[in-house]
mmCIF file of N, CA and C and ligand atoms in Angstrom:
data_model
loop_
_atom_site.group_PDB
_atom_site.id
_atom_site.type_symbol
_atom_site.label_atom_id
_atom_site.label_comp_id
_atom_site.label_asym_id
_atom_site.label_seq_id
_atom_site.Cartn_x
_atom_site.Cartn_y
_atom_site.Cartn_z
ATOM 1 N N MET A 1 -18.184 -7.874 -9.592
ATOM 2 C CA MET A 1 -18.520 -8.314 -8.142
ATOM 3 C C MET A 1 -17.967 -7.393 -7.081
ATOM 4 N N LYS A 2 -18.475 -7.200 -5.934
ATOM 5 C CA LYS A 2 -18.012 -6.492 -4.726
ATOM 6 C C LYS A 2 -17.913 -7.389 -3.834
ATOM 7 N N ASP A 3 -17.130 -6.999 -2.845
ATOM 8 C CA ASP A 3 -17.136 -7.831 -1.741
ATOM 9 C C ASP A 3 -17.374 -7.126 -0.514
ATOM 10 N N LYS A 4 -18.525 -7.570 0.182
ATOM 11 C CA LYS A 4 -18.939 -6.653 1.458
ATOM 12 C C LYS A 4 -17.877 -6.480 2.325
ATOM 13 N N GLU A 5 -16.884 -7.040 2.511
ATOM 14 C CA GLU A 5 -16.247 -6.827 3.712
ATOM 15 C C GLU A 5 -14.842 -6.296 3.448
ATOM 16 N N CYS A 6 -14.694 -5.928 1.799
ATOM 17 C CA CYS A 6 -13.586 -5.139 1.495
ATOM 18 C C CYS A 6 -13.591 -3.760 1.368
ATOM 19 N N ILE A 7 -12.686 -3.209 2.152
ATOM 20 C CA ILE A 7 -12.364 -1.471 2.214
ATOM 21 C C ILE A 7 -12.086 -0.737 0.832
ATOM 22 N N PHE A 8 -11.328 -1.617 -0.093
ATOM 23 C CA PHE A 8 -11.158 -1.016 -1.382
ATOM 24 C C PHE A 8 -12.514 -1.127 -2.273
ATOM 25 N N CYS A 9 -13.093 -2.059 -1.996
ATOM 26 C CA CYS A 9 -14.604 -1.887 -2.730
ATOM 27 C C CYS A 9 -15.264 -0.657 -2.125
ATOM 28 N N LYS A 10 -15.274 -0.616 -0.758
ATOM 29 C CA LYS A 10 -16.135 0.677 -0.377
ATOM 30 C C LYS A 10 -15.706 1.904 -0.785
ATOM 31 N N ILE A 11 -14.229 2.079 -0.855
ATOM 32 C CA ILE A 11 -13.714 3.154 -1.321
ATOM 33 C C ILE A 11 -13.899 3.621 -2.858
ATOM 34 N N ALA A 12 -13.714 2.545 -3.381
ATOM 35 C CA ALA A 12 -14.166 2.602 -4.898
ATOM 36 C C ALA A 12 -15.436 2.891 -5.316
ATOM 37 N N ALA A 13 -16.128 2.576 -4.497
ATOM 38 C CA ALA A 13 -17.599 2.768 -4.891
ATOM 39 C C ALA A 13 -17.952 4.228 -4.141
ATOM 40 N N GLY A 14 -17.097 4.832 -3.371
ATOM 41 C CA GLY A 14 -17.448 6.207 -2.891
ATOM 42 C C GLY A 14 -18.383 5.876 -1.554
ATOM 43 N N GLU A 15 -18.340 4.626 -0.923
ATOM 44 C CA GLU A 15 -19.349 4.465 0.261
ATOM 45 C C GLU A 15 -18.284 5.033 1.455
ATOM 46 N N ILE A 16 -16.966 4.988 1.272
ATOM 47 C CA ILE A 16 -15.911 5.585 2.281
ATOM 48 C C ILE A 16 -15.385 6.757 1.590
ATOM 49 N N PRO A 17 -15.275 7.901 2.205
ATOM 50 C CA PRO A 17 -14.493 8.884 1.398
ATOM 51 C C PRO A 17 -13.004 8.719 1.245
ATOM 52 N N SER A 18 -12.515 9.291 0.201
ATOM 53 C CA SER A 18 -11.111 9.102 0.029
ATOM 54 C C SER A 18 -10.670 10.320 -0.826
ATOM 55 N N ALA A 19 -9.313 10.648 -0.776
ATOM 56 C CA ALA A 19 -8.864 11.952 -1.694
ATOM 57 C C ALA A 19 -8.594 11.382 -3.062
ATOM 58 N N THR A 20 -9.738 11.536 -3.830
ATOM 59 C CA THR A 20 -9.876 11.049 -5.152
ATOM 60 C C THR A 20 -9.446 11.937 -6.349
ATOM 61 N N LEU A 21 -8.334 11.383 -6.937
ATOM 62 C CA LEU A 21 -7.367 12.143 -8.008
ATOM 63 C C LEU A 21 -8.340 12.053 -9.411
ATOM 64 N N TYR A 22 -9.110 10.899 -9.591
ATOM 65 C CA TYR A 22 -9.584 10.558 -10.989
ATOM 66 C C TYR A 22 -10.906 9.468 -10.564
ATOM 67 N N GLU A 23 -11.535 9.450 -11.522
ATOM 68 C CA GLU A 23 -12.677 8.629 -11.089
ATOM 69 C C GLU A 23 -13.336 8.346 -12.920
ATOM 70 N N ASP A 24 -13.549 7.064 -13.085
ATOM 71 C CA ASP A 24 -14.587 6.679 -14.159
ATOM 72 C C ASP A 24 -15.271 5.538 -13.801
ATOM 73 N N GLU A 25 -15.858 4.956 -14.790
ATOM 74 C CA GLU A 25 -16.898 4.038 -14.387
ATOM 75 C C GLU A 25 -16.226 2.684 -13.939
ATOM 76 N N ASP A 26 -14.834 2.375 -14.443
ATOM 77 C CA ASP A 26 -14.099 1.390 -14.050
ATOM 78 C C ASP A 26 -13.397 1.330 -12.957
ATOM 79 N N PHE A 27 -12.808 2.671 -12.340
ATOM 80 C CA PHE A 27 -11.568 2.993 -11.579
ATOM 81 C C PHE A 27 -11.855 4.184 -10.800
ATOM 82 N N ARG A 28 -11.257 4.023 -9.619
ATOM 83 C CA ARG A 28 -11.036 5.189 -8.821
ATOM 84 C C ARG A 28 -9.591 5.455 -8.489
ATOM 85 N N VAL A 29 -9.102 6.575 -8.649
ATOM 86 C CA VAL A 29 -7.599 6.480 -8.322
ATOM 87 C C VAL A 29 -7.433 7.712 -7.059
ATOM 88 N N ILE A 30 -6.772 7.139 -5.897
ATOM 89 C CA ILE A 30 -6.842 7.736 -4.723
ATOM 90 C C ILE A 30 -5.503 8.175 -4.201
ATOM 91 N N LEU A 31 -5.384 8.977 -3.207
ATOM 92 C CA LEU A 31 -4.153 8.968 -2.756
ATOM 93 C C LEU A 31 -3.856 7.833 -1.460
ATOM 94 N N ASP A 32 -2.551 7.612 -1.437
ATOM 95 C CA ASP A 32 -2.344 6.518 -0.446
ATOM 96 C C ASP A 32 -2.437 6.925 0.841
ATOM 97 N N LEU A 33 -2.894 6.366 1.838
ATOM 98 C CA LEU A 33 -2.928 7.039 3.451
ATOM 99 C C LEU A 33 -1.526 6.875 4.004
ATOM 100 N N GLY A 34 -0.713 5.956 3.247
ATOM 101 C CA GLY A 34 0.519 5.658 4.021
ATOM 102 C C GLY A 34 1.753 6.131 2.864
ATOM 103 N N PRO A 35 1.820 7.157 2.439
ATOM 104 C CA PRO A 35 2.482 7.339 1.065
ATOM 105 C C PRO A 35 3.955 7.041 1.341
ATOM 106 N N ALA A 36 4.457 6.538 0.419
ATOM 107 C CA ALA A 36 6.021 6.223 0.443
ATOM 108 C C ALA A 36 6.732 7.497 -0.126
ATOM 109 N N SER A 37 5.894 8.469 -0.889
ATOM 110 C CA SER A 37 6.470 9.708 -1.186
ATOM 111 C C SER A 37 5.296 10.520 -1.577
ATOM 112 N N LYS A 38 5.718 11.887 -1.701
ATOM 113 C CA LYS A 38 4.508 12.967 -1.859
ATOM 114 C C LYS A 38 3.834 12.514 -3.102
ATOM 115 N N GLY A 39 2.537 12.257 -3.242
ATOM 116 C CA GLY A 39 1.778 12.052 -4.213
ATOM 117 C C GLY A 39 1.561 10.612 -4.754
ATOM 118 N N HIS A 40 2.026 9.732 -3.586
ATOM 119 C CA HIS A 40 1.911 8.151 -3.814
ATOM 120 C C HIS A 40 0.083 7.944 -4.179
ATOM 121 N N ALA A 41 -0.046 7.377 -5.041
ATOM 122 C CA ALA A 41 -1.461 7.135 -5.376
ATOM 123 C C ALA A 41 -1.850 5.467 -5.805
ATOM 124 N N LEU A 42 -2.960 5.220 -5.539
ATOM 125 C CA LEU A 42 -3.401 3.966 -5.747
ATOM 126 C C LEU A 42 -4.384 3.824 -6.893
ATOM 127 N N ILE A 43 -4.557 3.094 -8.081
ATOM 128 C CA ILE A 43 -5.649 2.625 -9.056
ATOM 129 C C ILE A 43 -6.424 1.512 -8.404
ATOM 130 N N LEU A 44 -7.558 1.824 -8.352
ATOM 131 C CA LEU A 44 -8.425 0.727 -7.673
ATOM 132 C C LEU A 44 -9.694 0.450 -8.620
ATOM 133 N N PRO A 45 -9.651 -0.744 -9.383
ATOM 134 C CA PRO A 45 -10.825 -0.910 -9.882
ATOM 135 C C PRO A 45 -12.193 -0.927 -9.217
ATOM 136 N N LYS A 46 -12.994 -1.056 -9.577
ATOM 137 C CA LYS A 46 -14.492 -0.617 -8.726
ATOM 138 C C LYS A 46 -15.117 -2.125 -8.614
ATOM 139 N N GLU A 47 -14.685 -2.996 -9.307
ATOM 140 C CA GLU A 47 -14.948 -4.564 -9.128
ATOM 141 C C GLU A 47 -14.090 -5.261 -8.093
ATOM 142 N N HIS A 48 -14.333 -6.104 -7.648
ATOM 143 C CA HIS A 48 -13.515 -6.750 -6.673
ATOM 144 C C HIS A 48 -12.754 -7.953 -7.400
ATOM 145 N N TYR A 49 -11.357 -7.554 -7.208
ATOM 146 C CA TYR A 49 -10.429 -9.062 -7.878
ATOM 147 C C TYR A 49 -9.342 -8.941 -6.813
ATOM 148 N N ARG A 50 -9.056 -9.961 -6.340
ATOM 149 C CA ARG A 50 -8.169 -10.345 -5.265
ATOM 150 C C ARG A 50 -6.591 -9.661 -5.710
ATOM 151 N N ASN A 51 -5.974 -10.034 -7.176
ATOM 152 C CA ASN A 51 -5.034 -9.846 -7.323
ATOM 153 C C ASN A 51 -4.754 -9.854 -8.867
ATOM 154 N N LEU A 52 -3.462 -9.728 -9.104
ATOM 155 C CA LEU A 52 -3.039 -10.058 -10.645
ATOM 156 C C LEU A 52 -3.590 -11.326 -10.986
ATOM 157 N N TYR A 53 -3.628 -12.384 -10.129
ATOM 158 C CA TYR A 53 -4.371 -13.884 -10.541
ATOM 159 C C TYR A 53 -5.665 -13.991 -10.937
ATOM 160 N N ASP A 54 -6.353 -12.949 -10.405
ATOM 161 C CA ASP A 54 -7.841 -13.000 -10.274
ATOM 162 C C ASP A 54 -8.634 -12.029 -11.326
ATOM 163 N N ILE A 55 -7.806 -11.022 -11.685
ATOM 164 C CA ILE A 55 -8.400 -9.866 -12.501
ATOM 165 C C ILE A 55 -8.299 -10.458 -13.808
ATOM 166 N N ASP A 56 -9.424 -10.021 -14.788
ATOM 167 C CA ASP A 56 -9.531 -10.146 -16.128
ATOM 168 C C ASP A 56 -8.728 -9.486 -16.993
ATOM 169 N N GLU A 57 -8.432 -9.904 -18.141
ATOM 170 C CA GLU A 57 -7.426 -9.282 -18.978
ATOM 171 C C GLU A 57 -7.539 -7.853 -19.414
ATOM 172 N N GLU A 58 -8.951 -7.597 -19.607
ATOM 173 C CA GLU A 58 -9.444 -6.438 -20.312
ATOM 174 C C GLU A 58 -9.255 -5.138 -19.195
ATOM 175 N N THR A 59 -9.659 -5.567 -17.996
ATOM 176 C CA THR A 59 -9.614 -4.851 -17.057
ATOM 177 C C THR A 59 -8.177 -4.240 -16.435
ATOM 178 N N ALA A 60 -7.217 -5.363 -16.745
ATOM 179 C CA ALA A 60 -5.989 -5.245 -16.366
ATOM 180 C C ALA A 60 -5.192 -4.344 -17.322
ATOM 181 N N ALA A 61 -5.646 -4.578 -18.428
ATOM 182 C CA ALA A 61 -4.919 -3.768 -19.645
ATOM 183 C C ALA A 61 -5.451 -2.248 -19.403
ATOM 184 N N LYS A 62 -6.779 -2.144 -19.061
ATOM 185 C CA LYS A 62 -7.370 -0.808 -18.722
ATOM 186 C C LYS A 62 -6.620 0.010 -17.739
ATOM 187 N N ALA A 63 -6.081 -0.817 -16.654
ATOM 188 C CA ALA A 63 -5.469 -0.224 -15.389
ATOM 189 C C ALA A 63 -4.143 0.222 -15.900
ATOM 190 N N MET A 64 -3.351 -0.460 -16.676
ATOM 191 C CA MET A 64 -2.404 -0.037 -17.187
ATOM 192 C C MET A 64 -2.295 1.210 -18.213
ATOM 193 N N LYS A 65 -3.401 1.480 -18.913
ATOM 194 C CA LYS A 65 -3.530 2.534 -19.722
ATOM 195 C C LYS A 65 -3.710 3.785 -18.835
ATOM 196 N N LEU A 66 -4.619 3.216 -17.702
ATOM 197 C CA LEU A 66 -4.994 4.355 -16.552
ATOM 198 C C LEU A 66 -3.598 4.817 -16.232
ATOM 199 N N ALA A 67 -2.798 4.043 -15.788
ATOM 200 C CA ALA A 67 -1.212 4.091 -15.222
ATOM 201 C C ALA A 67 -0.562 5.179 -15.904
ATOM 202 N N ARG A 68 -0.551 5.039 -17.029
ATOM 203 C CA ARG A 68 0.109 5.679 -18.042
ATOM 204 C C ARG A 68 -0.251 7.225 -17.933
ATOM 205 N N LYS A 69 -1.555 7.111 -18.055
ATOM 206 C CA LYS A 69 -2.274 8.574 -18.005
ATOM 207 C C LYS A 69 -1.911 9.317 -16.857
ATOM 208 N N MET A 70 -2.016 8.599 -15.621
ATOM 209 C CA MET A 70 -2.123 9.401 -14.226
ATOM 210 C C MET A 70 -0.598 9.788 -14.224
ATOM 211 N N VAL A 71 0.322 8.976 -14.337
ATOM 212 C CA VAL A 71 1.691 9.179 -14.469
ATOM 213 C C VAL A 71 2.131 10.644 -15.101
ATOM 214 N N LYS A 72 1.659 10.804 -16.284
ATOM 215 C CA LYS A 72 1.905 11.664 -17.053
ATOM 216 C C LYS A 72 1.471 13.124 -16.509
ATOM 217 N N LYS A 73 0.177 12.941 -16.258
ATOM 218 C CA LYS A 73 -0.545 14.286 -15.577
ATOM 219 C C LYS A 73 0.102 14.135 -14.012
ATOM 220 N N MET A 74 0.371 13.442 -13.412
ATOM 221 C CA MET A 74 0.979 13.523 -12.178
ATOM 222 C C MET A 74 2.224 14.281 -12.052
ATOM 223 N N THR A 75 2.959 13.816 -12.938
ATOM 224 C CA THR A 75 4.572 14.278 -13.195
ATOM 225 C C THR A 75 4.602 15.926 -13.343
ATOM 226 N N ASP A 76 3.266 16.459 -14.153
ATOM 227 C CA ASP A 76 3.445 17.898 -14.427
ATOM 228 C C ASP A 76 2.894 18.580 -13.171
ATOM 229 N N VAL A 77 1.974 17.778 -12.543
ATOM 230 C CA VAL A 77 1.459 18.352 -11.178
ATOM 231 C C VAL A 77 2.345 18.490 -10.028
ATOM 232 N N LEU A 78 3.227 17.475 -10.016
ATOM 233 C CA LEU A 78 3.923 17.197 -8.628
ATOM 234 C C LEU A 78 5.266 17.794 -8.849
ATOM 235 N N GLY A 79 5.803 17.739 -10.337
ATOM 236 C CA GLY A 79 7.130 18.148 -10.368
ATOM 237 C C GLY A 79 8.251 16.975 -10.065
ATOM 238 N N CYS A 80 7.848 15.833 -10.126
ATOM 239 C CA CYS A 80 8.669 14.876 -9.679
ATOM 240 C C CYS A 80 9.575 14.466 -10.664
ATOM 241 N N ASP A 81 10.669 13.362 -10.633
ATOM 242 C CA ASP A 81 11.587 13.038 -11.656
ATOM 243 C C ASP A 81 11.550 11.791 -12.052
ATOM 244 N N GLY A 82 10.320 11.206 -11.461
ATOM 245 C CA GLY A 82 10.381 9.682 -12.180
ATOM 246 C C GLY A 82 9.264 8.774 -11.623
ATOM 247 N N TYR A 83 8.835 7.574 -11.732
ATOM 248 C CA TYR A 83 7.927 6.959 -11.131
ATOM 249 C C TYR A 83 8.266 5.608 -11.041
ATOM 250 N N ASN A 84 7.883 4.902 -10.007
ATOM 251 C CA ASN A 84 7.616 3.412 -9.984
ATOM 252 C C ASN A 84 6.033 3.113 -10.100
ATOM 253 N N ILE A 85 5.952 2.230 -10.677
ATOM 254 C CA ILE A 85 4.683 1.271 -10.547
ATOM 255 C C ILE A 85 4.745 -0.022 -10.139
ATOM 256 N N VAL A 86 4.265 -0.119 -8.900
ATOM 257 C CA VAL A 86 4.317 -1.300 -8.243
ATOM 258 C C VAL A 86 2.931 -1.885 -7.954
ATOM 259 N N GLN A 87 2.890 -3.308 -7.935
ATOM 260 C CA GLN A 87 1.700 -4.110 -7.789
ATOM 261 C C GLN A 87 1.894 -5.467 -7.183
ATOM 262 N N ASN A 88 1.359 -5.446 -6.041
ATOM 263 C CA ASN A 88 1.867 -6.484 -5.132
ATOM 264 C C ASN A 88 0.521 -7.748 -4.995
ATOM 265 N N ASN A 89 1.281 -9.117 -5.251
ATOM 266 C CA ASN A 89 0.438 -10.074 -5.371
ATOM 267 C C ASN A 89 0.606 -11.234 -4.104
ATOM 268 N N GLU A 90 -0.098 -11.317 -3.221
ATOM 269 C CA GLU A 90 -0.161 -12.124 -2.265
ATOM 270 C C GLU A 90 0.814 -11.802 -1.005
ATOM 271 N N PRO A 91 0.475 -12.323 0.036
ATOM 272 C CA PRO A 91 1.303 -11.896 1.119
ATOM 273 C C PRO A 91 3.049 -11.672 0.938
ATOM 274 N N CYS A 92 3.331 -13.144 0.576
ATOM 275 C CA CYS A 92 4.967 -12.953 0.431
ATOM 276 C C CYS A 92 5.516 -11.999 -0.450
ATOM 277 N N ALA A 93 4.748 -11.194 -1.182
ATOM 278 C CA ALA A 93 5.023 -10.297 -2.011
ATOM 279 C C ALA A 93 4.649 -8.778 -1.493
ATOM 280 N N GLY A 94 4.260 -9.044 -0.067
ATOM 281 C CA GLY A 94 3.704 -7.619 0.412
ATOM 282 C C GLY A 94 2.325 -7.134 0.123
ATOM 283 N N GLN A 95 1.551 -7.932 -0.429
ATOM 284 C CA GLN A 95 0.183 -7.322 -0.554
ATOM 285 C C GLN A 95 -0.650 -7.567 0.777
ATOM 286 N N THR A 96 -1.214 -6.418 1.228
ATOM 287 C CA THR A 96 -1.747 -6.036 2.551
ATOM 288 C C THR A 96 -3.378 -6.167 2.375
ATOM 289 N N VAL A 97 -3.635 -5.694 1.360
ATOM 290 C CA VAL A 97 -4.893 -5.251 1.189
ATOM 291 C C VAL A 97 -5.568 -6.203 -0.199
ATOM 292 N N PHE A 98 -6.380 -7.093 -0.022
ATOM 293 C CA PHE A 98 -6.737 -8.050 -0.890
ATOM 294 C C PHE A 98 -7.868 -7.752 -1.877
ATOM 295 N N HIS A 99 -7.352 -6.832 -2.572
ATOM 296 C CA HIS A 99 -8.465 -6.209 -3.661
ATOM 297 C C HIS A 99 -7.364 -5.576 -4.732
ATOM 298 N N PHE A 100 -7.346 -5.941 -5.763
ATOM 299 C CA PHE A 100 -6.245 -5.677 -6.820
ATOM 300 C C PHE A 100 -6.093 -4.003 -6.569
ATOM 301 N N HIS A 101 -4.942 -3.527 -6.647
ATOM 302 C CA HIS A 101 -4.545 -2.146 -6.811
ATOM 303 C C HIS A 101 -3.060 -1.910 -7.232
ATOM 304 N N MET A 102 -2.872 -0.902 -8.227
ATOM 305 C CA MET A 102 -1.573 -0.602 -8.606
ATOM 306 C C MET A 102 -0.991 0.686 -7.667
ATOM 307 N N HIS A 103 0.251 0.754 -7.194
ATOM 308 C CA HIS A 103 0.675 1.717 -6.660
ATOM 309 C C HIS A 103 1.338 2.502 -7.840
ATOM 310 N N LEU A 104 1.151 3.822 -7.688
ATOM 311 C CA LEU A 104 1.955 4.919 -8.550
ATOM 312 C C LEU A 104 2.784 5.724 -7.503
ATOM 313 N N ILE A 105 3.842 5.463 -7.594
ATOM 314 C CA ILE A 105 4.932 6.274 -6.546
ATOM 315 C C ILE A 105 5.851 7.107 -7.328
ATOM 316 N N PRO A 106 5.498 8.345 -7.179
ATOM 317 C CA PRO A 106 6.519 9.608 -7.710
ATOM 318 C C PRO A 106 7.809 9.377 -7.077
ATOM 319 N N ARG A 107 8.684 9.688 -7.863
ATOM 320 C CA ARG A 107 9.920 9.546 -7.424
ATOM 321 C C ARG A 107 10.853 10.971 -7.546
ATOM 322 N N TYR A 108 11.742 11.346 -6.404
ATOM 323 C CA TYR A 108 12.479 12.685 -6.540
ATOM 324 C C TYR A 108 13.687 12.420 -6.480
ATOM 325 N N GLU A 109 14.729 13.305 -7.395
ATOM 326 C CA GLU A 109 16.002 13.040 -7.131
ATOM 327 C C GLU A 109 16.526 12.937 -5.568
ATOM 328 N N GLY A 110 17.197 11.934 -5.186
ATOM 329 C CA GLY A 110 17.585 12.072 -3.943
ATOM 330 C C GLY A 110 16.552 11.638 -2.677
ATOM 331 N N ASP A 111 15.730 11.013 -3.188
ATOM 332 C CA ASP A 111 14.686 10.581 -2.143
ATOM 333 C C ASP A 111 15.225 9.269 -1.605
ATOM 334 N N HIS A 112 14.522 8.880 -0.319
ATOM 335 C CA HIS A 112 14.834 7.602 0.059
ATOM 336 C C HIS A 112 13.934 6.536 0.140
ATOM 337 N N VAL A 113 13.096 6.625 -0.964
ATOM 338 C CA VAL A 113 12.108 5.334 -1.129
ATOM 339 C C VAL A 113 12.969 4.070 -1.403
ATOM 340 N N GLY A 114 12.648 3.049 -0.527
ATOM 341 C CA GLY A 114 13.229 1.797 -0.667
ATOM 342 C C GLY A 114 12.577 0.848 -1.546
ATOM 343 N N LEU A 115 12.902 0.903 -2.698
ATOM 344 C CA LEU A 115 12.355 -0.340 -3.746
ATOM 345 C C LEU A 115 13.364 -0.833 -4.435
ATOM 346 N N SER A 116 14.740 -1.209 -3.881
ATOM 347 C CA SER A 116 15.776 -1.858 -4.382
ATOM 348 C C SER A 116 15.966 -3.112 -3.870
ATOM 349 N N TRP A 117 16.940 -3.837 -4.035
ATOM 350 C CA TRP A 117 17.181 -5.206 -3.758
ATOM 351 C C TRP A 117 18.732 -5.664 -4.248
ATOM 352 N N PRO A 118 19.201 -6.493 -3.184
ATOM 353 C CA PRO A 118 20.634 -6.751 -3.566
ATOM 354 C C PRO A 118 20.526 -7.759 -4.829
ATOM 355 N N ALA A 119 21.450 -7.364 -5.907
ATOM 356 C CA ALA A 119 21.368 -8.209 -7.099
ATOM 357 C C ALA A 119 21.955 -9.564 -6.641
ATOM 358 N N GLY A 120 21.164 -10.766 -7.176
ATOM 359 C CA GLY A 120 21.686 -12.058 -7.090
ATOM 360 C C GLY A 120 22.558 -12.314 -8.408
ATOM 361 N N GLU A 121 22.494 -13.738 -8.486
ATOM 362 C CA GLU A 121 23.138 -14.115 -9.639
ATOM 363 C C GLU A 121 22.262 -15.177 -10.657
ATOM 364 N N LEU A 122 22.403 -15.093 -11.745
ATOM 365 C CA LEU A 122 21.588 -15.975 -12.586
ATOM 366 C C LEU A 122 22.586 -17.271 -12.944
ATOM 367 N N THR A 123 22.464 -18.384 -12.397
ATOM 368 C CA THR A 123 23.342 -19.168 -12.743
ATOM 369 C C THR A 123 22.647 -20.096 -13.989
ATOM 370 N N GLU A 124 23.800 -20.910 -14.406
ATOM 371 C CA GLU A 124 23.422 -21.625 -15.733
ATOM 372 C C GLU A 124 22.445 -22.615 -15.321
ATOM 373 N N GLU A 125 22.547 -23.310 -13.853
ATOM 374 C CA GLU A 125 21.604 -24.364 -13.887
ATOM 375 C C GLU A 125 20.225 -23.862 -13.876
ATOM 376 N N VAL A 126 20.128 -22.716 -12.895
ATOM 377 C CA VAL A 126 18.700 -22.034 -12.841
ATOM 378 C C VAL A 126 18.222 -21.628 -13.861
ATOM 379 N N LYS A 127 18.908 -20.924 -15.012
ATOM 380 C CA LYS A 127 18.590 -20.511 -16.265
ATOM 381 C C LYS A 127 17.966 -21.694 -17.151
ATOM 382 N N THR A 128 18.804 -22.729 -17.081
ATOM 383 C CA THR A 128 18.336 -24.031 -17.884
ATOM 384 C C THR A 128 17.206 -24.335 -17.444
ATOM 385 N N GLU A 129 16.871 -24.758 -16.122
ATOM 386 C CA GLU A 129 15.900 -25.047 -15.416
ATOM 387 C C GLU A 129 14.241 -24.283 -15.726
ATOM 388 N N ILE A 130 14.623 -23.155 -15.598
ATOM 389 C CA ILE A 130 13.497 -22.405 -15.893
ATOM 390 C C ILE A 130 13.157 -22.160 -17.484
ATOM 391 N N LEU A 131 13.957 -22.128 -18.394
ATOM 392 C CA LEU A 131 13.654 -22.089 -19.708
ATOM 393 C C LEU A 131 13.249 -23.663 -20.166
ATOM 394 N N GLU A 132 13.507 -24.764 -19.637
ATOM 395 C CA GLU A 132 13.174 -25.930 -19.882
ATOM 396 C C GLU A 132 11.580 -25.987 -19.549
ATOM 397 N N LYS A 133 11.317 -25.700 -18.173
ATOM 398 C CA LYS A 133 10.266 -25.581 -17.815
ATOM 399 C C LYS A 133 8.907 -24.589 -18.582
ATOM 400 N N MET A 134 9.433 -23.503 -19.001
ATOM 401 C CA MET A 134 8.730 -22.680 -19.793
ATOM 402 C C MET A 134 8.251 -23.126 -21.034
ATOM 403 N N LYS A 135 9.017 -24.192 -21.521
ATOM 404 C CA LYS A 135 8.710 -24.708 -22.880
ATOM 405 C C LYS A 135 7.257 -25.195 -23.292
HETATM 406 P P1 LIG B 201 -0.345 -3.259 -0.596
HETATM 407 O O1 LIG B 201 0.685 -3.695 0.667
HETATM 408 O O2 LIG B 201 0.211 -3.440 -1.720
HETATM 409 O O3 LIG B 201 -1.592 -4.277 -0.304
HETATM 410 O O4 LIG B 201 -0.977 -1.979 -0.685
HETATM 411 C C1 LIG B 201 -1.931 -1.502 0.342
HETATM 412 C C2 LIG B 201 -1.825 0.240 0.551
HETATM 413 O O5 LIG B 201 -3.014 0.573 0.709
HETATM 414 C C3 LIG B 201 -0.824 0.465 1.476
HETATM 415 O O6 LIG B 201 0.133 1.545 0.697
HETATM 416 C C4 LIG B 201 -1.511 1.304 2.411
HETATM 417 O O7 LIG B 201 -0.938 2.390 2.816
HETATM 418 C C5 LIG B 201 -2.767 1.741 1.785
HETATM 419 N N1 LIG B 201 -4.025 1.866 2.270
HETATM 420 C C6 LIG B 201 -4.505 1.130 3.178
HETATM 421 N N2 LIG B 201 -5.740 1.461 3.534
HETATM 422 C C7 LIG B 201 -6.118 2.605 3.019
HETATM 423 C C8 LIG B 201 -7.066 3.516 3.004
HETATM 424 N N3 LIG B 201 -8.042 3.403 3.711
HETATM 425 N N4 LIG B 201 -6.835 4.613 2.027
HETATM 426 C C9 LIG B 201 -5.845 4.923 1.259
HETATM 427 N N5 LIG B 201 -4.835 4.062 1.245
HETATM 428 C C10 LIG B 201 -4.899 2.912 2.010
HETATM 429 ZN ZN1 LIG B 202 -12.781 -5.351 -3.154
#
């Protein structure tokens, strides 16, 4: 299904031009317009899914396989030193475009990409609570 109002549906379908790195029948991979680092790309499925809660298992698996392929190729092309894969779900987690996408963020030694957080503490109470609820 496509969403007529969704900008990533239009980009994925080729209705809006994009800097396309790769395309197949299920996905388009484009350069992000507001890159965190040189070569920051987005994997967009051609079908519309709001995010990870909505996407089907098979397409999600294909997206991860494609991420692996892109990261290997782009590491050669860019000469980067590592990669982050980021995938935001819902506004509280930083999602701003509500069409599933995976960020492929090249990392370079000494870059200042901010993807870290202050480490908290796993208390016994919280650990027990979560493990109990997961049963
Ligand atoms: P998120 O915050 O995870 O929803 O990420 C949305 C990403 O889409 C951001 O990194 C934006 O820079 C990027 N973005 C938004 N509009 C476009 C566009 N038209 N073409 C390419 N990237 C875009
Ligand atoms: Zn869409």
